[in-house]
């Protein structure tokens, strides 16, 4: 994929999510996937109790990476593509006052929404950063856990995402990701047919591609567990991996 194509796709994704952030700020319900109903912003999700309504309303994920990552008190966690901030706020609860939860997003509108939600929640152990998941603005070895909720599949340079994730994790650090993956038998063209490029299932990587990318970056103990089907041959999935 040439650089111009990547830039156009990134701009289209940013524009889409900026619009969704504005809709959430205006009090409108928004949705962008959640094929299996397990996204923690889903109404009735007990983990979301007590969070600002705007944070729940702006939840755009396809699963619950906070639970997947098994966060522990005192840990530092980073959410790639943090959107309206719901997973960062949930993470902040789990790591407690001795821990820290970062959110990284490239969309200023989403960051504004997330910061407002953090203030409304009274969360003091959170910080939202502007940047791209392919170039994480944190030092080497500064994070215990990386989570992400239906975002990495949208990247036009997933090897860079995996390499950057490996870089910022401490030795023994881990990934706990919810994402959208395609079955290995689907061609790239068939994957693109299953959704618009800025949507949650567009351009979904294959299971083999995802596993191979994580391994190439240096991760071990990689497990990919398909969850519910979100389209013909496309699934939400739980991905775990460890930095040795």
Backbone as JSON, one array per atom type, in Angstrom:
{
  "sequence": "XXXXXXXXXXXXXXXXXXXXXXXXXXXXXXXXXXXXXXXXXXXXXXXXXXXXXXXXXXXXXXXXXXXXXXXXXXXXXXXXXXXXXXXXXXXXXXXXXXXXXXXXXXXXXXXXXXXXXXXXXXXXXXXXXXXXXXXXXXXXXXXXXXXXXXXXXXXXXXXXXXXXXXXXXXXXXXXXXXXXXXXXXXXXXXXXXXXXXXXXXXXXXXXXXXXXXXXXXXXXXXXXXXXXXXXXXXXXXXXXXXXX",
  "N": [[0.84, -1.19, 0.0], [0.68, 2.14, -0.97], [2.09, 5.26, 0.28], [0.38, 7.47, -0.07], [-2.14, 6.29, -0.3], [-2.37, 5.18, 2.26], [-2.39, 7.5, 3.8], [-4.77, 8.68, 2.93], [-6.67, 6.8, 3.77], [-6.24, 6.84, 6.54], [-7.01, 9.49, 7.05], [-9.7, 9.35, 6.36], [-10.67, 7.55, 8.28], [-10.13, 9.03, 10.6], [-11.81, 11.24, 10.18], [-14.3, 10.02, 10.24], [-14.48, 9.11, 12.92], [-14.2, 11.47, 14.3], [-16.6, 12.67, 13.66], [-18.36, 10.88, 14.93], [-17.63, 11.34, 17.58], [-18.48, 13.99, 17.9], [-21.2, 13.56, 17.64], [-21.72, 12.02, 19.92], [-21.09, 13.89, 21.9], [-23.15, 15.61, 21.47], [-25.2, 14.27, 22.56], [-26.32, 12.14, 21.25], [-26.99, 8.7, 20.57], [-24.47, 6.46, 19.52], [-22.96, 4.06, 17.31], [-20.73, 1.5, 16.27], [-20.26, -1.17, 15.36], [-19.62, -3.87, 17.4], [-20.24, -6.77, 17.17], [-20.84, -9.02, 18.73], [-22.18, -8.2, 20.93], [-20.74, -7.88, 23.25], [-19.3, -5.7, 23.93], [-18.17, -3.41, 26.33], [-19.54, -1.08, 26.59], [-22.09, -1.64, 26.09], [-25.53, -1.31, 26.88], [-26.43, -2.13, 30.18], [-24.17, -3.51, 30.84], [-22.36, -4.54, 33.57], [-19.83, -3.62, 34.36], [-19.75, -1.03, 33.5], [-21.2, 0.49, 35.22], [-21.86, 3.49, 36.9], [-20.16, 5.04, 35.37], [-19.67, 8.02, 33.33], [-22.47, 8.96, 31.33], [-21.95, 9.81, 28.74], [-19.53, 8.56, 28.16], [-20.22, 5.86, 28.05], [-22.07, 6.0, 26.0], [-20.43, 6.6, 23.87], [-18.99, 4.32, 23.41], [-17.33, 2.23, 21.23], [-16.44, -0.28, 20.66], [-15.62, -3.82, 20.12], [-15.63, -5.7, 22.01], [-14.47, -6.62, 25.32], [-11.73, -5.57, 26.31], [-10.54, -4.86, 28.71], [-11.3, -6.75, 30.63], [-10.22, -8.96, 29.32], [-7.48, -8.47, 29.53], [-6.89, -8.85, 32.18], [-6.3, -6.98, 34.32], [-4.26, -5.62, 36.98], [-3.91, -4.28, 40.31], [-1.91, -1.33, 40.56], [-0.64, -1.47, 38.11], [0.54, -0.13, 34.94], [-1.28, 0.86, 32.21], [-2.04, 0.96, 28.74], [-4.27, 2.14, 26.36], [-4.83, 1.56, 23.06], [-6.07, 3.61, 20.63], [-8.21, 5.03, 22.01], [-10.64, 6.4, 21.92], [-13.76, 7.55, 23.16], [-13.02, 7.02, 25.75], [-13.95, 5.0, 27.5], [-12.77, 2.44, 28.04], [-10.35, 3.19, 29.11], [-11.18, 4.46, 31.48], [-12.39, 2.3, 32.77], [-10.13, 0.69, 33.04], [-8.59, 2.3, 34.73], [-10.0, 2.1, 37.09], [-9.47, -0.57, 37.71], [-6.67, -0.77, 37.99], [-6.23, 0.94, 40.04], [-5.39, 3.59, 42.45], [-2.63, 3.49, 42.66], [-1.83, 2.77, 40.2], [-1.75, 3.52, 36.61], [-3.53, 4.76, 33.82], [-3.33, 5.13, 30.44], [-4.63, 6.72, 27.53], [-4.59, 6.59, 24.03], [-5.14, 8.42, 21.15], [-5.82, 9.52, 17.8], [-7.57, 11.48, 17.15], [-8.72, 14.63, 17.71], [-11.25, 15.42, 18.53], [-12.28, 13.11, 19.75], [-10.45, 12.9, 21.85], [-11.05, 15.23, 23.29], [-13.63, 14.57, 24.13], [-13.06, 12.28, 25.67], [-11.45, 13.33, 27.71], [-13.26, 15.04, 28.94], [-15.06, 13.13, 29.87], [-13.41, 11.79, 31.7], [-13.02, 13.8, 33.59], [-15.66, 14.09, 34.48], [-16.01, 11.61, 35.65], [-14.3, 11.79, 37.73], [-11.77, 10.72, 37.62], [-8.45, 10.38, 38.41], [-6.12, 9.08, 37.83], [-5.55, 8.92, 35.12], [-4.53, 9.58, 31.73], [-4.72, 11.21, 28.65], [-3.43, 10.94, 25.42], [-2.41, 12.49, 22.4], [-1.87, 11.05, 19.28], [-0.54, 8.6, 16.95], [-1.21, 5.12, 16.62], [0.74, 3.74, 15.39], [3.04, 4.99, 16.06], [3.83, 5.33, 18.98], [3.62, 7.69, 21.55], [5.32, 7.28, 23.93], [7.89, 6.32, 26.29], [10.41, 3.71, 25.84], [9.71, 0.54, 27.29], [7.79, 1.35, 29.24], [5.26, 0.58, 29.99], [2.97, -1.73, 31.42], [0.8, -3.2, 30.42], [-0.96, -3.48, 27.37], [-3.96, -2.57, 25.9], [-6.65, -2.78, 23.52], [-9.47, -1.93, 21.52], [-11.09, -3.0, 19.0], [-9.62, -1.51, 17.05], [-6.99, -1.81, 16.0], [-7.33, -3.27, 13.7], [-8.06, -1.33, 11.9], [-5.77, -0.03, 11.2], [-3.37, 1.02, 8.79], [-0.84, 0.1, 8.81], [-0.08, -2.34, 10.33], [2.18, -3.96, 11.16], [3.88, -1.96, 12.18], [2.37, -1.08, 14.36], [2.42, -3.36, 16.0], [5.18, -3.56, 16.45], [5.73, -1.14, 17.8], [4.12, -1.5, 20.04], [5.43, -3.65, 21.25], [7.84, -2.35, 21.83], [7.18, -0.36, 23.8], [6.25, -1.84, 25.91], [7.13, -3.3, 29.05], [9.57, -5.84, 29.87], [8.02, -8.96, 30.17], [5.6, -7.79, 30.0], [2.23, -7.48, 28.66], [-0.24, -8.08, 26.08], [-3.7, -7.45, 25.71], [-6.25, -7.78, 23.76], [-9.19, -6.85, 22.0], [-10.49, -7.46, 18.85], [-11.24, -7.29, 15.29], [-11.18, -9.93, 13.12], [-10.44, -11.8, 10.14], [-11.32, -14.93, 8.64], [-8.84, -17.26, 7.52], [-9.18, -18.16, 4.91], [-10.33, -16.2, 3.38], [-9.87, -13.85, 0.76], [-8.01, -10.76, 0.31], [-9.61, -8.97, -1.12], [-12.13, -10.06, -0.67], [-12.34, -9.63, 2.06], [-12.51, -6.85, 2.15], [-14.97, -6.49, 0.99], [-16.73, -6.92, 3.04], [-17.29, -4.72, 4.56], [-17.22, -1.12, 5.01], [-14.25, 0.87, 4.57], [-13.62, 2.47, 6.79], [-15.12, 1.34, 8.74], [-15.85, -1.12, 11.34], [-15.24, -3.73, 10.48], [-13.9, -3.56, 8.13], [-11.26, -4.29, 5.88], [-10.23, -6.22, 7.54], [-7.65, -7.98, 9.16], [-6.29, -11.27, 8.52], [-6.47, -14.23, 10.6], [-4.02, -15.64, 10.53], [-2.31, -13.64, 9.56], [-2.41, -11.76, 11.63], [-1.42, -13.23, 13.83], [1.13, -13.86, 12.82], [2.22, -11.29, 12.54], [2.4, -10.41, 15.2], [4.2, -12.31, 16.2], [6.46, -11.77, 14.62], [7.12, -9.28, 15.6], [8.14, -10.0, 18.03], [6.64, -11.04, 20.07], [5.45, -13.6, 22.32], [3.7, -16.58, 23.46], [1.23, -16.36, 22.15], [-2.19, -16.15, 21.72], [-5.18, -16.55, 19.93], [-8.5, -16.17, 19.98], [-11.37, -16.78, 18.36], [-14.48, -15.09, 18.56], [-17.76, -14.1, 18.47], [-19.47, -14.26, 15.3], [-19.23, -11.65, 12.97], [-19.84, -11.19, 10.4], [-19.82, -12.72, 7.15], [-17.46, -15.01, 7.49], [-15.97, -13.34, 9.08], [-14.93, -12.33, 12.29], [-15.36, -11.2, 15.69], [-12.63, -11.19, 17.97], [-10.51, -12.44, 20.58], [-7.37, -11.51, 21.59], [-4.32, -12.42, 22.93], [-1.02, -11.86, 24.15], [2.52, -11.99, 25.01], [5.33, -10.07, 26.01], [8.52, -11.29, 26.08]],
  "CA": [[0.0, 0.0, 0.0], [1.52, 3.33, -1.06], [1.9, 6.21, 1.37], [-0.79, 8.32, -0.33], [-3.32, 5.5, 0.05], [-2.42, 5.08, 3.72], [-2.79, 8.8, 4.34], [-6.19, 8.88, 2.62], [-7.46, 5.92, 4.63], [-6.14, 7.38, 7.89], [-7.83, 10.7, 7.12], [-11.11, 8.95, 6.34], [-10.98, 6.99, 9.59], [-10.16, 10.14, 11.56], [-13.01, 12.04, 9.95], [-15.46, 9.26, 10.71], [-14.55, 9.06, 14.37], [-14.45, 12.83, 14.77], [-18.06, 12.85, 13.56], [-18.99, 10.1, 15.99], [-17.39, 12.04, 18.84], [-19.38, 15.14, 17.95], [-22.55, 13.04, 17.88], [-21.8, 11.64, 21.33], [-21.1, 15.11, 22.69], [-24.46, 16.21, 21.29], [-26.18, 13.46, 23.27], [-26.92, 11.12, 20.39], [-26.42, 7.35, 20.67], [-23.68, 6.11, 18.35], [-22.59, 2.65, 17.28], [-19.81, 1.2, 15.18], [-19.85, -2.57, 15.38], [-20.03, -4.73, 18.51], [-20.97, -7.87, 16.57], [-21.26, -10.06, 19.65], [-22.86, -7.62, 22.07], [-19.93, -7.99, 24.46], [-18.62, -4.45, 24.21], [-18.55, -3.01, 27.68], [-20.45, 0.05, 26.56], [-23.44, -2.13, 25.86], [-26.4, -1.06, 28.03], [-26.57, -3.25, 31.09], [-22.88, -4.08, 31.21], [-22.15, -4.13, 34.96], [-18.57, -2.9, 34.52], [-19.93, 0.38, 33.14], [-22.0, 1.18, 36.24], [-21.25, 4.66, 37.52], [-19.38, 5.84, 34.42], [-20.48, 9.05, 32.67], [-23.32, 8.47, 30.24], [-21.29, 10.09, 27.46], [-18.5, 7.55, 27.93], [-20.91, 4.64, 27.63], [-22.69, 6.28, 24.71], [-19.39, 6.66, 22.83], [-18.24, 3.07, 23.31], [-17.41, 1.79, 19.83], [-15.61, -1.47, 20.53], [-16.18, -5.1, 19.71], [-15.4, -6.64, 23.1], [-14.12, -6.04, 26.62], [-10.31, -5.87, 26.51], [-10.16, -4.67, 30.11], [-11.42, -8.07, 31.25], [-9.29, -9.85, 28.63], [-6.11, -8.2, 29.96], [-6.73, -9.24, 33.59], [-5.5, -5.9, 34.93], [-3.98, -5.79, 38.4], [-3.6, -3.01, 40.98], [-0.57, -0.79, 40.45], [-0.08, -1.58, 36.76], [0.38, 0.94, 33.96], [-1.96, 0.29, 31.06], [-2.21, 1.85, 27.6], [-5.34, 1.77, 25.43], [-4.57, 2.05, 21.71], [-7.32, 4.03, 20.01], [-9.04, 5.05, 23.21], [-11.96, 6.95, 21.65], [-14.39, 8.32, 24.21], [-12.34, 6.8, 27.01], [-14.58, 4.08, 28.44], [-11.86, 1.38, 28.47], [-9.35, 3.81, 29.98], [-11.8, 4.65, 32.78], [-12.52, 0.98, 33.38], [-8.78, 0.27, 33.4], [-8.17, 3.09, 35.88], [-10.62, 1.47, 38.27], [-8.85, -1.87, 38.04], [-5.28, -0.63, 38.43], [-6.29, 1.66, 41.3], [-4.63, 4.84, 42.56], [-1.19, 3.24, 42.5], [-1.6, 2.48, 38.79], [-1.96, 4.6, 35.66], [-4.17, 4.35, 32.58], [-3.17, 6.05, 29.33], [-5.39, 6.52, 26.31], [-3.95, 7.19, 22.86], [-6.06, 8.57, 20.02], [-5.35, 10.52, 16.83], [-8.67, 12.37, 16.83], [-8.85, 15.63, 18.76], [-12.63, 15.41, 19.05], [-12.39, 12.0, 20.69], [-9.68, 13.24, 23.04], [-11.83, 16.2, 24.06], [-14.71, 13.82, 24.76], [-12.49, 11.4, 26.7], [-11.01, 14.14, 28.85], [-14.46, 15.48, 29.64], [-15.58, 11.97, 30.58], [-12.54, 11.54, 32.84], [-13.35, 14.8, 34.62], [-16.97, 13.76, 35.05], [-15.86, 10.41, 36.46], [-13.38, 12.06, 38.84], [-10.62, 9.82, 37.49], [-7.21, 11.14, 38.52], [-4.97, 8.27, 37.4], [-5.67, 8.73, 33.67], [-3.95, 10.61, 30.87], [-5.02, 10.97, 27.25], [-2.36, 11.42, 24.56], [-2.72, 12.53, 20.97], [-0.84, 10.43, 18.46], [-0.94, 7.46, 16.14], [-0.84, 3.86, 17.24], [1.95, 3.28, 14.71], [4.18, 5.75, 16.62], [3.3, 5.59, 20.32], [4.44, 8.73, 22.2], [5.73, 6.9, 25.28], [9.25, 5.77, 26.27], [10.62, 2.26, 25.85], [9.54, -0.19, 28.54], [7.09, 2.19, 30.22], [3.88, 0.12, 30.14], [2.81, -3.14, 31.79], [-0.26, -3.85, 29.66], [-1.59, -2.75, 26.27], [-5.27, -3.03, 25.48], [-7.21, -2.08, 22.36], [-10.83, -2.42, 21.32], [-11.57, -2.87, 17.62], [-8.91, -0.37, 16.46], [-5.8, -2.19, 15.25], [-7.74, -3.72, 12.38], [-8.2, -0.16, 11.03], [-4.46, 0.52, 10.87], [-2.8, 0.7, 7.48], [0.53, -0.41, 9.03], [-0.14, -3.14, 11.56], [3.5, -4.32, 11.69], [4.38, -0.85, 13.0], [1.62, -1.1, 15.62], [2.93, -4.45, 16.83], [6.55, -3.23, 16.84], [5.65, -0.09, 18.79], [3.57, -2.1, 21.25], [6.53, -4.41, 21.86], [8.84, -1.4, 22.34], [6.78, 0.37, 25.01], [5.99, -2.77, 26.99], [8.23, -3.79, 29.86], [9.73, -7.29, 29.8], [6.93, -9.61, 30.89], [4.35, -7.08, 29.72], [1.3, -8.3, 27.88], [-1.33, -7.53, 25.28], [-5.05, -8.01, 25.85], [-6.89, -7.02, 22.69], [-10.37, -7.28, 21.26], [-10.36, -6.92, 17.49], [-12.01, -7.95, 14.24], [-10.29, -10.72, 12.26], [-11.07, -12.58, 9.08], [-10.82, -16.3, 8.49], [-7.68, -17.29, 6.63], [-9.5, -18.51, 3.53], [-10.82, -15.03, 2.66], [-8.89, -13.01, 0.1], [-8.06, -9.35, 0.72], [-10.77, -8.37, -1.76], [-13.33, -10.55, 0.02], [-12.42, -8.94, 3.36], [-12.97, -5.49, 1.92], [-16.38, -6.53, 0.65], [-17.55, -7.12, 4.22], [-17.53, -3.48, 5.29], [-16.56, 0.09, 4.54], [-12.88, 0.9, 5.09], [-13.55, 3.1, 8.11], [-15.96, 0.62, 9.68], [-15.14, -2.0, 12.25], [-14.8, -4.99, 9.89], [-13.26, -3.34, 6.84], [-9.84, -4.57, 5.82], [-9.84, -7.02, 8.7], [-6.55, -8.91, 8.9], [-6.59, -12.68, 8.75], [-5.91, -14.78, 11.84], [-2.61, -15.95, 10.3], [-1.59, -12.38, 9.44], [-2.31, -11.16, 12.96], [-0.49, -14.04, 14.62], [2.46, -13.69, 12.27], [2.7, -9.95, 12.85], [2.79, -10.38, 16.61], [5.42, -13.12, 16.35], [7.55, -11.04, 13.98], [7.5, -8.19, 16.5], [8.84, -10.57, 19.17], [5.73, -11.53, 21.1], [5.3, -15.03, 22.52], [2.46, -17.0, 24.14], [0.16, -15.72, 21.39], [-3.43, -16.9, 21.55], [-6.25, -15.83, 19.24], [-9.74, -16.93, 20.19], [-12.52, -16.16, 17.69], [-15.71, -14.99, 19.37], [-18.97, -14.18, 17.66], [-19.32, -13.89, 13.9], [-19.76, -10.33, 12.65], [-20.05, -11.15, 8.96], [-19.45, -13.99, 6.53], [-16.04, -15.28, 7.61], [-15.32, -12.31, 9.88], [-15.29, -12.56, 13.69], [-14.64, -10.56, 16.77], [-11.66, -12.14, 18.5], [-9.72, -12.07, 21.76], [-5.96, -11.74, 21.3], [-3.4, -12.25, 24.05], [0.38, -12.13, 23.84], [3.42, -11.57, 26.06], [6.7, -9.7, 25.66], [9.4, -12.09, 26.97]],
  "C": [[0.88, 1.24, 0.0], [1.15, 4.31, 0.03], [0.65, 7.05, 1.18], [-2.07, 7.58, 0.04], [-3.47, 5.41, 1.56], [-2.9, 6.4, 4.32], [-4.28, 9.06, 4.1], [-7.06, 8.04, 3.54], [-7.44, 6.43, 6.07], [-7.01, 8.63, 8.05], [-9.31, 10.35, 7.14], [-11.54, 8.36, 7.68], [-11.09, 8.1, 10.63], [-11.42, 10.96, 11.41], [-14.26, 11.33, 10.45], [-15.59, 9.33, 12.23], [-14.68, 10.45, 14.99], [-15.95, 13.11, 14.72], [-18.8, 12.08, 14.64], [-18.8, 10.75, 17.35], [-18.32, 13.23, 18.98], [-20.81, 14.69, 18.22], [-22.73, 12.66, 19.34], [-21.88, 12.86, 22.23], [-22.46, 15.81, 22.61], [-25.57, 15.38, 21.94], [-26.84, 12.39, 22.45], [-26.23, 9.78, 20.63], [-25.65, 7.06, 19.39], [-23.28, 4.65, 18.45], [-21.68, 2.41, 16.1], [-19.34, -0.24, 15.28], [-20.46, -3.32, 16.52], [-20.83, -5.93, 18.03], [-21.48, -8.89, 17.57], [-21.94, -9.51, 20.9], [-22.05, -7.63, 23.34], [-19.17, -6.71, 24.77], [-19.09, -3.89, 25.53], [-19.38, -1.73, 27.71], [-21.89, -0.37, 26.32], [-24.31, -1.85, 27.08], [-26.56, -2.31, 28.89], [-25.27, -3.9, 31.48], [-22.53, -3.63, 32.61], [-20.87, -3.35, 35.16], [-18.73, -1.4, 34.27], [-20.74, 1.15, 34.17], [-21.22, 2.34, 36.83], [-20.38, 5.48, 36.6], [-20.27, 6.91, 33.8], [-21.25, 8.49, 31.49], [-22.65, 8.68, 28.89], [-20.21, 9.08, 27.14], [-19.12, 6.25, 27.43], [-21.5, 4.82, 26.24], [-21.68, 6.22, 23.58], [-18.58, 5.39, 22.73], [-18.44, 2.47, 21.93], [-16.68, 0.48, 19.61], [-16.37, -2.7, 20.1], [-15.98, -6.15, 20.8], [-15.05, -5.9, 24.36], [-12.66, -6.36, 26.92], [-9.84, -5.67, 27.93], [-10.23, -5.99, 30.87], [-10.42, -9.05, 30.64], [-7.88, -9.71, 29.2], [-5.86, -8.57, 31.42], [-5.86, -8.24, 34.33], [-5.4, -6.07, 36.43], [-3.65, -4.43, 39.02], [-2.14, -2.62, 40.82], [0.03, -0.84, 39.07], [-0.3, -0.3, 35.97], [-0.16, 0.33, 32.68], [-2.13, 1.37, 29.99], [-3.29, 1.29, 26.69], [-5.04, 2.4, 24.08], [-5.88, 2.34, 21.01], [-8.41, 4.15, 21.04], [-10.4, 5.71, 23.03], [-12.5, 7.81, 22.77], [-13.91, 8.0, 25.61], [-12.91, 5.74, 27.93], [-13.61, 3.01, 28.92], [-10.73, 1.93, 29.33], [-9.93, 4.0, 31.38], [-11.99, 3.32, 33.51], [-11.17, 0.46, 33.84], [-8.3, 0.99, 34.65], [-8.77, 2.55, 37.16], [-9.84, 0.24, 38.69], [-7.42, -1.73, 38.54], [-5.18, 0.2, 39.7], [-5.39, 2.88, 41.34], [-3.13, 4.67, 42.42], [-0.82, 2.96, 41.05], [-1.88, 3.7, 37.93], [-2.57, 4.03, 34.4], [-4.0, 5.45, 31.54], [-4.17, 5.69, 28.22], [-4.7, 7.25, 25.18], [-4.95, 7.23, 21.72], [-5.52, 9.65, 19.1], [-6.38, 11.6, 16.57], [-8.91, 13.35, 17.96], [-10.24, 15.64, 19.37], [-12.84, 14.28, 20.04], [-11.62, 12.28, 21.97], [-10.41, 14.25, 23.91], [-12.95, 15.49, 24.82], [-14.18, 12.95, 25.9], [-12.07, 12.19, 27.93], [-12.19, 14.67, 29.64], [-15.07, 14.34, 30.44], [-14.73, 11.65, 31.81], [-12.81, 12.54, 33.96], [-14.67, 14.48, 35.3], [-16.9, 12.55, 35.96], [-14.97, 10.64, 37.68], [-12.15, 11.19, 38.81], [-9.34, 10.64, 37.47], [-6.0, 10.38, 38.01], [-5.05, 7.95, 35.91], [-4.98, 9.88, 32.95], [-4.23, 10.24, 29.42], [-3.99, 11.68, 26.38], [-2.85, 11.46, 23.12], [-1.56, 11.94, 20.19], [-1.4, 9.26, 17.69], [-0.43, 6.17, 16.77], [0.38, 3.23, 16.56], [3.2, 3.99, 15.22], [3.78, 6.21, 18.01], [4.19, 6.59, 21.05], [4.72, 8.44, 23.67], [7.12, 6.27, 25.2], [9.26, 4.25, 26.19], [10.34, 1.7, 27.24], [8.79, 0.56, 29.62], [5.7, 1.68, 30.59], [3.87, -1.36, 30.52], [1.86, -3.89, 30.87], [-0.72, -2.91, 28.55], [-2.92, -3.4, 25.97], [-5.67, -2.26, 24.22], [-8.53, -2.74, 22.02], [-11.3, -2.07, 19.91], [-10.95, -1.65, 16.95], [-7.76, -0.83, 15.56], [-6.16, -2.67, 13.86], [-7.88, -2.56, 11.39], [-6.86, 0.4, 10.58], [-4.02, 0.1, 9.48], [-1.37, 0.17, 7.59], [0.56, -1.2, 10.34], [1.21, -3.62, 12.04], [4.1, -3.22, 12.55], [3.67, -0.8, 14.35], [2.18, -2.17, 16.55], [4.35, -4.14, 17.32], [6.57, -2.16, 17.93], [5.1, -0.61, 20.12], [4.65, -2.87, 21.99], [7.54, -3.46, 22.51], [8.43, -0.79, 23.68], [6.45, -0.55, 26.18], [7.26, -3.11, 27.75], [8.41, -5.3, 29.61], [8.68, -7.97, 30.71], [5.61, -8.93, 30.7], [3.49, -7.86, 28.75], [0.3, -7.45, 27.11], [-2.62, -8.23, 25.65], [-5.96, -7.23, 24.93], [-8.2, -7.67, 22.27], [-10.26, -6.66, 19.86], [-11.24, -7.73, 16.54], [-11.03, -8.63, 13.29], [-11.1, -11.51, 11.25], [-10.5, -13.99, 9.07], [-9.77, -16.34, 7.38], [-8.04, -17.55, 5.17], [-9.99, -17.31, 2.72], [-9.68, -14.27, 2.0], [-9.01, -11.57, 0.62], [-9.29, -8.67, 0.12], [-12.06, -8.79, -1.06], [-13.48, -9.88, 1.39], [-12.95, -7.54, 3.2], [-14.45, -5.43, 1.58], [-17.28, -6.56, 1.87], [-17.73, -5.84, 5.06], [-16.82, -2.31, 4.67], [-15.21, 0.23, 5.23], [-12.8, 1.52, 6.48], [-14.4, 2.39, 9.15], [-15.19, -0.46, 10.4], [-14.65, -3.28, 11.59], [-14.1, -4.8, 8.57], [-11.78, -3.64, 6.91], [-9.35, -5.42, 6.97], [-8.69, -7.95, 8.35], [-7.0, -10.34, 9.15], [-5.99, -13.12, 10.08], [-4.42, -15.04, 11.67], [-1.77, -14.68, 10.22], [-1.37, -11.75, 10.81], [-1.3, -11.9, 13.82], [0.95, -13.85, 14.14], [3.05, -12.33, 12.58], [3.15, -9.82, 14.29], [4.09, -11.15, 16.83], [6.63, -12.39, 15.76], [8.04, -9.9, 14.86], [8.23, -8.69, 17.73], [7.95, -11.13, 20.25], [5.72, -13.06, 21.13], [3.98, -15.3, 23.22], [1.24, -16.36, 23.48], [-1.04, -16.65, 21.31], [-4.45, -15.99, 20.88], [-7.49, -16.7, 19.31], [-10.89, -16.24, 19.49], [-13.73, -16.17, 18.61], [-16.9, -15.08, 18.43], [-18.71, -13.7, 16.24], [-19.97, -12.54, 13.66], [-20.04, -10.17, 11.18], [-19.56, -12.47, 8.4], [-17.93, -14.17, 6.57], [-15.27, -14.27, 8.42], [-15.83, -12.42, 11.31], [-14.69, -11.48, 14.59], [-13.74, -11.62, 17.39], [-10.98, -11.55, 19.72], [-8.28, -12.47, 21.47], [-5.14, -11.47, 22.54], [-1.99, -12.58, 23.6], [1.25, -11.53, 24.93], [4.75, -11.13, 25.44], [7.64, -10.45, 26.61], [10.27, -11.2, 27.86]]
}
